[in-house]
CSV table of C-alpha atoms in Angstrom, one decimal:
chain,number,residue,atom,x,y,z
A,86,MET,CA,0.0,0.0,0.0
A,87,GLY,CA,1.3,3.4,-0.9
A,88,LEU,CA,0.7,6.9,0.4
A,89,ASP,CA,-1.3,9.1,-1.9
A,90,ILE,CA,-1.5,12.8,-1.4
A,91,GLY,CA,-4.2,15.1,-2.9
A,92,ILE,CA,-5.5,18.6,-2.9
A,93,ILE,CA,-9.0,19.4,-1.8
A,94,HIS,CA,-10.7,21.8,-4.2
A,95,ILE,CA,-14.0,23.4,-3.0
A,96,ASP,CA,-16.6,24.8,-5.4
A,97,TYR,CA,-18.8,27.1,-3.4
A,98,LEU,CA,-22.4,26.7,-4.5
A,99,PRO,CA,-24.9,29.6,-4.7
A,100,ARG,CA,-26.4,30.4,-1.3
A,101,PRO,CA,-29.9,29.0,-1.0
A,102,GLN,CA,-32.8,31.2,-0.1
A,103,GLY,CA,-35.8,31.0,2.2
A,104,TRP,CA,-36.6,27.6,3.7
A,105,ALA,CA,-33.8,26.0,1.8
A,106,TYR,CA,-31.3,28.3,3.6
A,107,ARG,CA,-32.8,27.2,7.0
A,108,PHE,CA,-32.6,23.6,6.0
A,109,ALA,CA,-29.0,24.0,4.9
A,110,HIS,CA,-28.3,25.1,8.5
A,111,GLU,CA,-29.8,21.8,9.7
A,112,LEU,CA,-27.3,20.0,7.4
A,113,ALA,CA,-24.5,22.0,8.8
A,114,VAL,CA,-25.4,21.0,12.3
A,115,GLU,CA,-25.6,17.4,11.3
A,116,ALA,CA,-22.2,17.7,9.5
A,117,CYS,CA,-20.6,18.7,12.9
A,118,HIS,CA,-20.9,15.0,13.6
A,119,GLY,CA,-19.0,14.2,10.4
A,120,TYR,CA,-15.4,13.2,10.1
A,121,MET,CA,-13.9,16.7,10.2
A,122,SER,CA,-15.0,19.7,12.1
A,123,GLY,CA,-13.3,22.7,13.6
A,124,GLY,CA,-13.4,26.4,13.9
A,125,ASP,CA,-15.8,27.8,11.4
A,126,ASN,CA,-15.6,24.8,9.0
A,127,ASN,CA,-17.0,21.3,8.9
A,128,TRP,CA,-17.4,18.6,6.3
A,129,GLY,CA,-20.1,16.0,6.3
A,130,PRO,CA,-21.0,13.0,4.1
A,131,PHE,CA,-24.7,12.5,3.4
A,132,THR,CA,-26.7,9.8,1.6
A,133,GLN,CA,-29.8,10.6,-0.3
A,134,ARG,CA,-31.8,8.6,2.3
A,135,GLN,CA,-30.4,10.7,5.2
A,136,VAL,CA,-31.1,14.1,3.6
A,137,LEU,CA,-34.6,13.2,2.4
A,138,ARG,CA,-35.5,11.9,5.9
A,139,MET,CA,-34.0,15.0,7.4
A,140,LEU,CA,-36.2,17.1,5.1
A,141,ASP,CA,-39.3,15.2,6.2
A,142,THR,CA,-38.5,15.9,9.8
A,143,PHE,CA,-37.6,19.5,9.1
A,144,ALA,CA,-40.8,20.1,7.2
A,145,ALA,CA,-42.9,18.5,9.9
A,146,ASP,CA,-41.2,20.4,12.7
A,147,LYS,CA,-41.5,23.7,10.9
A,148,GLY,CA,-45.0,23.1,9.7
A,149,LEU,CA,-44.1,23.6,6.0
A,150,ASP,CA,-46.8,23.4,3.5
A,151,ALA,CA,-46.3,21.3,0.3
A,152,ALA,CA,-45.1,24.3,-1.7
A,153,ALA,CA,-42.4,25.2,0.8
A,154,LYS,CA,-41.3,21.6,1.2
A,155,SER,CA,-41.1,21.3,-2.6
A,156,GLU,CA,-38.9,24.5,-2.7
A,157,VAL,CA,-36.4,22.9,-0.3
A,158,LEU,CA,-36.5,19.6,-2.2
A,159,ALA,CA,-35.8,21.4,-5.5
A,160,TRP,CA,-32.7,22.9,-3.8
A,161,VAL,CA,-31.6,19.5,-2.4
A,162,ARG,CA,-32.0,18.0,-5.9
A,163,SER,CA,-29.9,20.8,-7.4
A,164,LEU,CA,-26.9,19.8,-5.4
A,165,PRO,CA,-24.1,18.0,-7.2
A,166,TRP,CA,-25.0,14.5,-6.0
A,167,GLU,CA,-23.1,11.3,-7.0
A,168,GLY,CA,-25.8,8.8,-8.1
A,169,TRP,CA,-29.0,10.7,-7.3
A,170,VAL,CA,-31.9,8.3,-7.7
A,171,ALA,CA,-35.0,10.1,-9.1
A,172,ASP,CA,-37.8,8.0,-7.6
A,173,PHE,CA,-36.0,6.9,-4.4
A,174,ASP,CA,-38.1,5.9,-1.4
A,175,PRO,CA,-36.3,7.2,1.7
A,176,HIS,CA,-38.6,5.2,4.0
A,177,ALA,CA,-37.8,1.8,2.6
A,178,ALA,CA,-36.5,-0.6,5.2
A,179,GLN,CA,-33.0,0.6,6.1
A,180,ASP,CA,-31.2,1.5,9.3
A,181,ASP,CA,-31.4,5.1,10.3
A,182,ASP,CA,-27.8,5.1,11.4
A,183,ASP,CA,-26.2,4.2,8.1
A,184,ASP,CA,-22.9,6.0,8.0
A,185,PRO,CA,-21.4,6.4,4.5
A,186,TRP,CA,-17.9,6.7,5.9
A,187,ILE,CA,-18.2,3.5,7.9
A,188,ASP,CA,-20.4,1.4,5.6
A,189,GLY,CA,-19.4,3.1,2.4
A,190,PRO,CA,-22.0,4.7,0.2
A,191,ASP,CA,-24.2,2.0,-1.5
A,192,GLU,CA,-27.0,2.1,-4.0
A,193,SER,CA,-29.6,1.1,-1.3
A,194,SER,CA,-29.1,4.5,0.3
A,195,GLY,CA,-29.5,6.5,-2.9
A,196,GLY,CA,-27.1,9.2,-4.0
A,197,PHE,CA,-24.1,10.4,-2.0
A,198,ILE,CA,-22.7,13.9,-1.4
A,199,GLU,CA,-20.0,15.4,0.8
A,200,LEU,CA,-20.7,19.0,1.8
A,201,HIS,CA,-18.4,21.6,3.3
A,202,PHE,CA,-19.9,24.4,5.4
A,203,TRP,CA,-18.1,27.6,6.4
A,204,TRP,CA,-19.5,30.4,8.4
């Protein structure tokens, strides 16, 4: 086994608006439990299943109507996912604690994305 060294390149995405911005804060808080966090930065891996379930919880907690939830979902779908599944059912039988860094992202969890948050 060899030692590989790489450079991380971050492409900052347009800042979301409205409810999507508030949902992005929820993702940032969740990312604090990711593999790297410190200062004003954190990185977090997410599966499509995790984000869609988080969105369901967020929408219920905030009392979002269908239009507001659709707005947030449109933003979520616009992210540069690896392997986004269009008609994915986030509530199909699967453990809630699937960790893409431990288990590795797999097709049963939908798409995968790693996000960086800086504030």
